[in-house]
mmCIF file of C-alpha atoms and ligand atoms in Angstrom:
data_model
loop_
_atom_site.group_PDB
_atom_site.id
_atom_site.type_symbol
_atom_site.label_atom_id
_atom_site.label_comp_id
_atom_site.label_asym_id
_atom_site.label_seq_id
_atom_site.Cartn_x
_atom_site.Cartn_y
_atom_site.Cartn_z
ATOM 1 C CA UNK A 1 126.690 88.551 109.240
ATOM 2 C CA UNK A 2 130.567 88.533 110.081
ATOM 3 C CA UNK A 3 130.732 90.134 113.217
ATOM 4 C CA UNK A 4 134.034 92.209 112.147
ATOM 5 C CA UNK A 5 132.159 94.144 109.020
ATOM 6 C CA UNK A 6 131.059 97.202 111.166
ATOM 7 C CA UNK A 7 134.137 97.757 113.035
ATOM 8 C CA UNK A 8 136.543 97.970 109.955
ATOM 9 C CA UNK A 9 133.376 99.642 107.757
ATOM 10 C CA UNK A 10 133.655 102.414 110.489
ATOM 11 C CA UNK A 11 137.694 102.214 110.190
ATOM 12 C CA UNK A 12 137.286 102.811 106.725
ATOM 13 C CA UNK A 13 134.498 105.511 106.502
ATOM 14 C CA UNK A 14 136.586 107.626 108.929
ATOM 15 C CA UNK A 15 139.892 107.532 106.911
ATOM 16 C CA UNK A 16 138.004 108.469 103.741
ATOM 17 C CA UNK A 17 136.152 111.484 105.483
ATOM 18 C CA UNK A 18 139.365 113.324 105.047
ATOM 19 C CA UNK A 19 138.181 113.494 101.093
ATOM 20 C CA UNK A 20 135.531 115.515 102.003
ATOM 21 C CA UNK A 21 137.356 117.705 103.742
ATOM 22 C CA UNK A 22 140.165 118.450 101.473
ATOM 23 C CA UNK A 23 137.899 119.130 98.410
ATOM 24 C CA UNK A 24 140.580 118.087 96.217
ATOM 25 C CA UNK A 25 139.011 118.003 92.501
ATOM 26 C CA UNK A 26 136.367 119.528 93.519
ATOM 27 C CA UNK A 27 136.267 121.826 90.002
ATOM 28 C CA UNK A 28 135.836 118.804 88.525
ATOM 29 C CA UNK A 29 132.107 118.518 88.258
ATOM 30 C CA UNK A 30 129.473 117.113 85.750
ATOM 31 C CA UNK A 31 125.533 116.973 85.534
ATOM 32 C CA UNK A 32 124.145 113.780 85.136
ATOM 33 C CA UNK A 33 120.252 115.372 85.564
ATOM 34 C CA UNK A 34 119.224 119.010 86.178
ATOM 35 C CA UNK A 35 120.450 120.248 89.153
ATOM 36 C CA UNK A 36 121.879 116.753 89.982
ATOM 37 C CA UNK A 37 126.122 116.657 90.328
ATOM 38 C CA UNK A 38 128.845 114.244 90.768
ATOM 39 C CA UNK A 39 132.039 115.368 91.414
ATOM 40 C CA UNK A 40 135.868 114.119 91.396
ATOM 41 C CA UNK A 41 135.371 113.614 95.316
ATOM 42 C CA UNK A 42 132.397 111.653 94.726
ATOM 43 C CA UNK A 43 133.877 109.326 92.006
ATOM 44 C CA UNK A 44 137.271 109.060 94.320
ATOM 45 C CA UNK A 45 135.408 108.241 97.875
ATOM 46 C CA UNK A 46 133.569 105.773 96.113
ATOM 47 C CA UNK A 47 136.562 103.712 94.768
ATOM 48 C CA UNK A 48 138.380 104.053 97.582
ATOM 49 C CA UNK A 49 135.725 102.841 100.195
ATOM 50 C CA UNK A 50 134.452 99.699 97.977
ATOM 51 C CA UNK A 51 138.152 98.799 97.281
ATOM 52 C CA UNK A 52 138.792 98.569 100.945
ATOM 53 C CA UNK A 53 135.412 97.070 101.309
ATOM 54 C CA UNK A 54 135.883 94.291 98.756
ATOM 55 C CA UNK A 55 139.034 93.103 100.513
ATOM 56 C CA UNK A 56 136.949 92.475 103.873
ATOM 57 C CA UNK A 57 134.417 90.469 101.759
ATOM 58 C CA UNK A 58 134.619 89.850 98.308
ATOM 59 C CA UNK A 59 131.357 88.377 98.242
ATOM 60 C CA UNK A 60 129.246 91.759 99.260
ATOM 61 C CA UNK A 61 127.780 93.293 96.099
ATOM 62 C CA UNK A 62 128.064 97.104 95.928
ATOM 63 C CA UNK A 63 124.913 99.279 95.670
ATOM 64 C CA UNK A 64 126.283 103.142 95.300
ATOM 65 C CA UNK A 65 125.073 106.531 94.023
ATOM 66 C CA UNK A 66 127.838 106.513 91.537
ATOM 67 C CA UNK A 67 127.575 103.310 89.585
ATOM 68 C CA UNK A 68 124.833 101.544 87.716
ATOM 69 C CA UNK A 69 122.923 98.971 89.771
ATOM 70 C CA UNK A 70 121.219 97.148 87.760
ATOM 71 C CA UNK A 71 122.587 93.723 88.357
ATOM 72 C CA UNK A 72 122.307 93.896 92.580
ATOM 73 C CA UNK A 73 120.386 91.171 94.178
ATOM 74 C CA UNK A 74 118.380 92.855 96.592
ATOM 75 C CA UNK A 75 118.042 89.612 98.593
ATOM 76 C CA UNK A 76 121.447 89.103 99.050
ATOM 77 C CA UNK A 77 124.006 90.942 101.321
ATOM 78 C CA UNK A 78 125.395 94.546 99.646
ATOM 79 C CA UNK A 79 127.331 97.604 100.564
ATOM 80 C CA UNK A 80 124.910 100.295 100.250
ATOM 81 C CA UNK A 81 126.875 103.886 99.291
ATOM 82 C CA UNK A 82 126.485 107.340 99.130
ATOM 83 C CA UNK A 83 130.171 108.533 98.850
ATOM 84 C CA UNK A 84 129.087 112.161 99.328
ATOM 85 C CA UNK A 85 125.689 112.870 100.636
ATOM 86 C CA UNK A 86 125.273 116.527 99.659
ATOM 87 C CA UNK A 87 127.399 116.766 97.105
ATOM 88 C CA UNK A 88 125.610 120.398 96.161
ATOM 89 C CA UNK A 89 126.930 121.743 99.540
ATOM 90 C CA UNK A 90 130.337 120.242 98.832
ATOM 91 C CA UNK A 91 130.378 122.228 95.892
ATOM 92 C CA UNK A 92 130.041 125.412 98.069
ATOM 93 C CA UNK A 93 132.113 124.298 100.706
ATOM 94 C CA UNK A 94 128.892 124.600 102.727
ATOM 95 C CA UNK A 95 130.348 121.927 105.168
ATOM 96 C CA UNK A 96 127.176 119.845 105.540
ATOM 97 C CA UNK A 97 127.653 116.824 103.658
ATOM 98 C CA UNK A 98 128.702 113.509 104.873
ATOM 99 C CA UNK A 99 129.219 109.601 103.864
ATOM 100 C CA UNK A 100 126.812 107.435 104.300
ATOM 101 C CA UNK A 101 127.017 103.725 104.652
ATOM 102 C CA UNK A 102 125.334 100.891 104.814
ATOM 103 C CA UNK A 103 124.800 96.942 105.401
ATOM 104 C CA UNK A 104 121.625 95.054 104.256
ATOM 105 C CA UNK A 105 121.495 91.613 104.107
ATOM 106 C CA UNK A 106 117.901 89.978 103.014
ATOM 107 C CA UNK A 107 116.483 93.209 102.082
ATOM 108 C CA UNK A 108 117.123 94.755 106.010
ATOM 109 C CA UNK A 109 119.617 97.150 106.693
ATOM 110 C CA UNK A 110 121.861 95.421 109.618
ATOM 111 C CA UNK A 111 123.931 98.653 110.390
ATOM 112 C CA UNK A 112 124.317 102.332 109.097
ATOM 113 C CA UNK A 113 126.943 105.042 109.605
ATOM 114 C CA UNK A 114 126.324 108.753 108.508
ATOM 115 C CA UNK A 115 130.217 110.449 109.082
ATOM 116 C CA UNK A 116 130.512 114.534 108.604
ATOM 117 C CA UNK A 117 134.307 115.220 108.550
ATOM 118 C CA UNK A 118 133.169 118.744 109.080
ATOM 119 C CA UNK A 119 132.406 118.142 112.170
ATOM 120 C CA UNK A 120 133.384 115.283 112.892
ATOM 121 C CA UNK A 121 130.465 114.183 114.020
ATOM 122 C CA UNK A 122 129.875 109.857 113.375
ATOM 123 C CA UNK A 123 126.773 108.448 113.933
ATOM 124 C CA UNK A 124 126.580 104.936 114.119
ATOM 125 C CA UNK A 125 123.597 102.113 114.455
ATOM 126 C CA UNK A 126 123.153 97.953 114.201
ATOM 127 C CA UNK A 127 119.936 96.673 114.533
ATOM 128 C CA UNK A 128 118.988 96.056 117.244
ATOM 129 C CA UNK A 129 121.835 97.840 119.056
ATOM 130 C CA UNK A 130 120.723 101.473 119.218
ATOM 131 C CA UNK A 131 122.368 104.452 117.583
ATOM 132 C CA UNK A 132 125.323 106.694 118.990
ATOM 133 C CA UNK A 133 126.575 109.557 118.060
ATOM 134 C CA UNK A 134 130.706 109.309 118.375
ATOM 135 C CA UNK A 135 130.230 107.483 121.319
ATOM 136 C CA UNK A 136 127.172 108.651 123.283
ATOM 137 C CA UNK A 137 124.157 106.231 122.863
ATOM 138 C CA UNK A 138 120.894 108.912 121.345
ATOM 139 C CA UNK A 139 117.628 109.200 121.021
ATOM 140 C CA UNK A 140 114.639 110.861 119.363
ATOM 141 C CA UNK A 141 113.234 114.044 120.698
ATOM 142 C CA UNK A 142 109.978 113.471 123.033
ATOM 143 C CA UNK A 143 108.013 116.319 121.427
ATOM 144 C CA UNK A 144 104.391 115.420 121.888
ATOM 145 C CA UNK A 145 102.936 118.202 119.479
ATOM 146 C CA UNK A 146 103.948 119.491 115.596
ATOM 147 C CA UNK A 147 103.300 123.495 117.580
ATOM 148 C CA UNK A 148 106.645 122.645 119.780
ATOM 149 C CA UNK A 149 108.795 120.793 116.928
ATOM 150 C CA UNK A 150 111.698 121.947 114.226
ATOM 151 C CA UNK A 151 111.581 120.003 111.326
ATOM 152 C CA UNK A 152 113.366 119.633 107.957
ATOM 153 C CA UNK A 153 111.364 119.371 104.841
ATOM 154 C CA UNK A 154 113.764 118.455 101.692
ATOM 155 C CA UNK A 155 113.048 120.274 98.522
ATOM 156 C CA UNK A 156 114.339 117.583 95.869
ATOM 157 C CA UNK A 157 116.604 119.028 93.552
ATOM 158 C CA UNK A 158 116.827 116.182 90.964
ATOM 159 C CA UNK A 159 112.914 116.179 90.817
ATOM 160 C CA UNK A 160 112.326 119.871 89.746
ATOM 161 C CA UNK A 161 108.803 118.696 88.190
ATOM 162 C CA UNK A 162 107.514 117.995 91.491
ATOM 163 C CA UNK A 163 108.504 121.569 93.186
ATOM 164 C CA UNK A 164 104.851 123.212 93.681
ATOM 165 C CA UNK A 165 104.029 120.002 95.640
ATOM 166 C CA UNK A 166 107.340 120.318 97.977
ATOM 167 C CA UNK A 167 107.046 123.477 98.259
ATOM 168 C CA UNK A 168 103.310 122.989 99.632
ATOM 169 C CA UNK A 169 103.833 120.653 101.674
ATOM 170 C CA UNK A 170 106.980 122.695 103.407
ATOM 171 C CA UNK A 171 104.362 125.657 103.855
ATOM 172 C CA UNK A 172 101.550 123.096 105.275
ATOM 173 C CA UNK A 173 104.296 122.144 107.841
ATOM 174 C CA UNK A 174 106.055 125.206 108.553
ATOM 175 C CA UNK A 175 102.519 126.940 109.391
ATOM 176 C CA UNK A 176 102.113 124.460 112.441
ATOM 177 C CA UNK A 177 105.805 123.739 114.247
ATOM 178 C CA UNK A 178 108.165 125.976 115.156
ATOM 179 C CA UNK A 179 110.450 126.485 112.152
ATOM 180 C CA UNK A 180 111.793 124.767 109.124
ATOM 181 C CA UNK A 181 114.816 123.914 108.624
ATOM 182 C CA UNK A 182 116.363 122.710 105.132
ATOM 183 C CA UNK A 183 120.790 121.217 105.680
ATOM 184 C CA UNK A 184 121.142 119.462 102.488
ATOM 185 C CA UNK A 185 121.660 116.321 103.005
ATOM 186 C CA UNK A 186 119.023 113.628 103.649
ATOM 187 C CA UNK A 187 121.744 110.784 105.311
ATOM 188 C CA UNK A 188 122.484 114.069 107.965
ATOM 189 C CA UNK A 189 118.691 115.130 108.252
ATOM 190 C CA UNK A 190 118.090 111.716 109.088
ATOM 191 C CA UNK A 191 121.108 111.833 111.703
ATOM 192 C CA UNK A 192 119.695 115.326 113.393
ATOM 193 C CA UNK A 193 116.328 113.248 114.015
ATOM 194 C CA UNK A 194 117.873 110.414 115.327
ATOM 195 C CA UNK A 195 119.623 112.484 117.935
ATOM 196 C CA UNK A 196 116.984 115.034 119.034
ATOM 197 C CA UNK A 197 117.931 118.137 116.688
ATOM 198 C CA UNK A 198 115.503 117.873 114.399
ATOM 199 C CA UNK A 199 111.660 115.882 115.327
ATOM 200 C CA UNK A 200 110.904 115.152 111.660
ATOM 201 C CA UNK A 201 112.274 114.883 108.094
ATOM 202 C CA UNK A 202 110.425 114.696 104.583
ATOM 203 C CA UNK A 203 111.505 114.437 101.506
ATOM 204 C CA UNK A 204 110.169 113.285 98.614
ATOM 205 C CA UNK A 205 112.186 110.748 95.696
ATOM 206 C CA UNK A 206 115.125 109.779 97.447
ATOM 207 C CA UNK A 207 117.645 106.849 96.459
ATOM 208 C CA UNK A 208 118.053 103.813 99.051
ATOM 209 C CA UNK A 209 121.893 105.744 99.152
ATOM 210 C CA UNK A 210 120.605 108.438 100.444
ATOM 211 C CA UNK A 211 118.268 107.095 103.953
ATOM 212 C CA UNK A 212 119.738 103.361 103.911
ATOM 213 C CA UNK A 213 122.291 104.012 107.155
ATOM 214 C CA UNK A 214 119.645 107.291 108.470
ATOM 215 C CA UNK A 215 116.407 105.438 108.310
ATOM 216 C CA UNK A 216 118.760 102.649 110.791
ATOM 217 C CA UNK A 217 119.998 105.259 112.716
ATOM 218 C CA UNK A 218 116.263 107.057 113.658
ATOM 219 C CA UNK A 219 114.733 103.395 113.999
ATOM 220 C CA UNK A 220 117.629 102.496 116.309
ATOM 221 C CA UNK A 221 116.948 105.827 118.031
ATOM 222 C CA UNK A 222 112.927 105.349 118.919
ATOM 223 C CA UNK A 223 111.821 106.978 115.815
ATOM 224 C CA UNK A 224 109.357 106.392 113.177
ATOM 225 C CA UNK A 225 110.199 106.302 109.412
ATOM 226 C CA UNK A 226 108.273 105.277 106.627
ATOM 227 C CA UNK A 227 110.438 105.153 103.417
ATOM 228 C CA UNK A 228 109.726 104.186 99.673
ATOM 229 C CA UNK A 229 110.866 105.435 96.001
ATOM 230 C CA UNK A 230 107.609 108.165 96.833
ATOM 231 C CA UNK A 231 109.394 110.124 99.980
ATOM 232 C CA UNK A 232 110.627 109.403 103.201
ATOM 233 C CA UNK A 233 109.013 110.788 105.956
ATOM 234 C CA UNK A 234 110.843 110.034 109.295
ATOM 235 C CA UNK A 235 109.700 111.869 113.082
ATOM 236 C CA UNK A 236 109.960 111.430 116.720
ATOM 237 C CA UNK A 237 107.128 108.632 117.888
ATOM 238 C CA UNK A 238 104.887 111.797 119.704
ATOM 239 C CA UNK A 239 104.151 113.560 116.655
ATOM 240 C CA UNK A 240 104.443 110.966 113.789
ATOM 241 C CA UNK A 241 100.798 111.223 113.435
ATOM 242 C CA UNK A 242 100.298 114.720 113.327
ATOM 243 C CA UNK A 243 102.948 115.462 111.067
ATOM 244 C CA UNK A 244 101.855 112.708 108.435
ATOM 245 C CA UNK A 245 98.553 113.871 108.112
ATOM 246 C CA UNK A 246 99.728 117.301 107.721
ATOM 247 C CA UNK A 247 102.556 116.528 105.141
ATOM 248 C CA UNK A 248 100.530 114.047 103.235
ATOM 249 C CA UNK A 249 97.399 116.661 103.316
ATOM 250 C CA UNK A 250 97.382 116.442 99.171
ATOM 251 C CA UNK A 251 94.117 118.047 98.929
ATOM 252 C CA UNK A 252 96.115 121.225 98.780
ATOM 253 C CA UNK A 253 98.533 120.951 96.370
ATOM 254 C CA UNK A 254 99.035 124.158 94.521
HETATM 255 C C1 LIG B 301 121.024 114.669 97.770
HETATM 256 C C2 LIG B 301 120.893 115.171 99.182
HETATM 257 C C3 LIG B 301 119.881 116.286 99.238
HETATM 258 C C4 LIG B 301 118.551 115.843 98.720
HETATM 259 C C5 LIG B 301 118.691 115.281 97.318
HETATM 260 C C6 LIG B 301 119.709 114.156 97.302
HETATM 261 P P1 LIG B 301 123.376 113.823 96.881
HETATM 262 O O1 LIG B 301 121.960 113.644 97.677
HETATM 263 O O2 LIG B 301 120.525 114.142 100.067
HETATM 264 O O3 LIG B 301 119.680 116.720 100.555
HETATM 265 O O4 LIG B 301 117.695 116.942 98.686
HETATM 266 O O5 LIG B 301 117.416 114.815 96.928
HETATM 267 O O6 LIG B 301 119.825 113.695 95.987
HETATM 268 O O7 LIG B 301 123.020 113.935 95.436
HETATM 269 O O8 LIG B 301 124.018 115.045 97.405
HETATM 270 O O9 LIG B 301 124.102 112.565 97.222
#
């Protein structure tokens, strides 16, 4: 890996935050499933960062939510994009939704970033490294129980077929920890676990774009994540267990 890639990545992520922020064309929306939305941000943050990108190395392929990826070679090194993760709470100028980038060469992610201009909040990871938030090295929570934790249980929009299970498996949770909590975006979910906000995420069909750069950052951070095209589930080490069983408890399904 050229050593330079994260360094101007980050330069380039931060610069295009500003997009977010601005909302400009953000009228300018289409459907491409139920319940599923791209918008003129999207389509502009995700031009703008793989032009930039491409002139750093030309040879990187481009994996991002906005493009058909048909041709990638999962092997070999890519970009991995979400321009706008949350692009529902964009739409609402709910300020929750962020870019998310990352690096993967040989089918690993080698570093993530998860930016919210909103806040301007930028968590960064490299394997290997750790994760920070803007500067400050974090970690996962040490909850040891589920009775003690918050967690964030994603409801899957674009999967609408598969709401009674979700919706279960929130209610399974949310009768054992403290309170759910639901942001909006997966790349940001991920981010709140890595730093100690939130002790577990779950969410069921998710896109590489969405938990490529979080799933980095909560590893990075001491967590646990298991992720797949079936959900991500992603906790602090002291209850990874416990919440598992309980979110996985299928027996139950409405
Ligand atoms: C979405 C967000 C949302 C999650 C959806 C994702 P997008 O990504 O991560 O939190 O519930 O499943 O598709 O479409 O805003 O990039």
């Amino acid at each position: 890996m050229k050593m330079d890639l994260f360094s101007e990545a980050i330069k380039i992520v931060l610069e295009a935050g500003r997009q977010l922020t601005e909302r400009k064309g953000i009228d300018d929306i289409s459907e491409k499933g139920p319940t599923d939305y791209v918008t003129a941000v999207d389509v502009r943050v995700q031009k703008m960062i793989f032009e930039k990108l491409s002139q750093i190395d030309p040879d990187v392929q481009f994996l991002g939510e906005e493009k058909d990826n048909e041709e990638i070679d999962l092997q070999g090194k890519i970009w991995i994009l979400d321009p706008v993760d949350g692009t529902t709470n964009l739409i609402h100028d709910f300020q929750h939704s962020v870019i998310s980038l990352a690096y993967q060469e040989a089918g690993e992610v080698q570093f993530g970033i998860v930016y919210n201009p909103f806040s301007r909040e930028f968590f960064s990871g490299k394997k290997g490294s750790g994760a920070f938030l803007n500067d400050r090295r974090i970690s996962v929570s040490n909850v040891r129980s589920l009775s003690q934790s918050l967690i964030s249980i994603g409801t899957a929009p674009g999967c609408r077929e598969d709401a009674d299970r979700a919706f279960a498996r929130m209610r399974r949770i949310y009768d054992r920890c403290q309170d759910i909590r639901r942001v909006g975006t997966a790349a940001l979910e991920l981010a709140y676990v890595a730093c100690g906000r939130l002790d577990g995420f779950y969410e069921g069909h998710l896109h590489i774009w969405d938990y490529g750069a979080g799933k980095l950052l909560v590893e990075e951070a001491g967590g646990i994540v298991l992720a797949d095209q079936e959900r991500v589930f992603a906790s602090a080490p002291g209850i990874a267990e416990e919440f598992r069983c309980i979110a996985e408890e299928e027996e139950n399904v409405l």
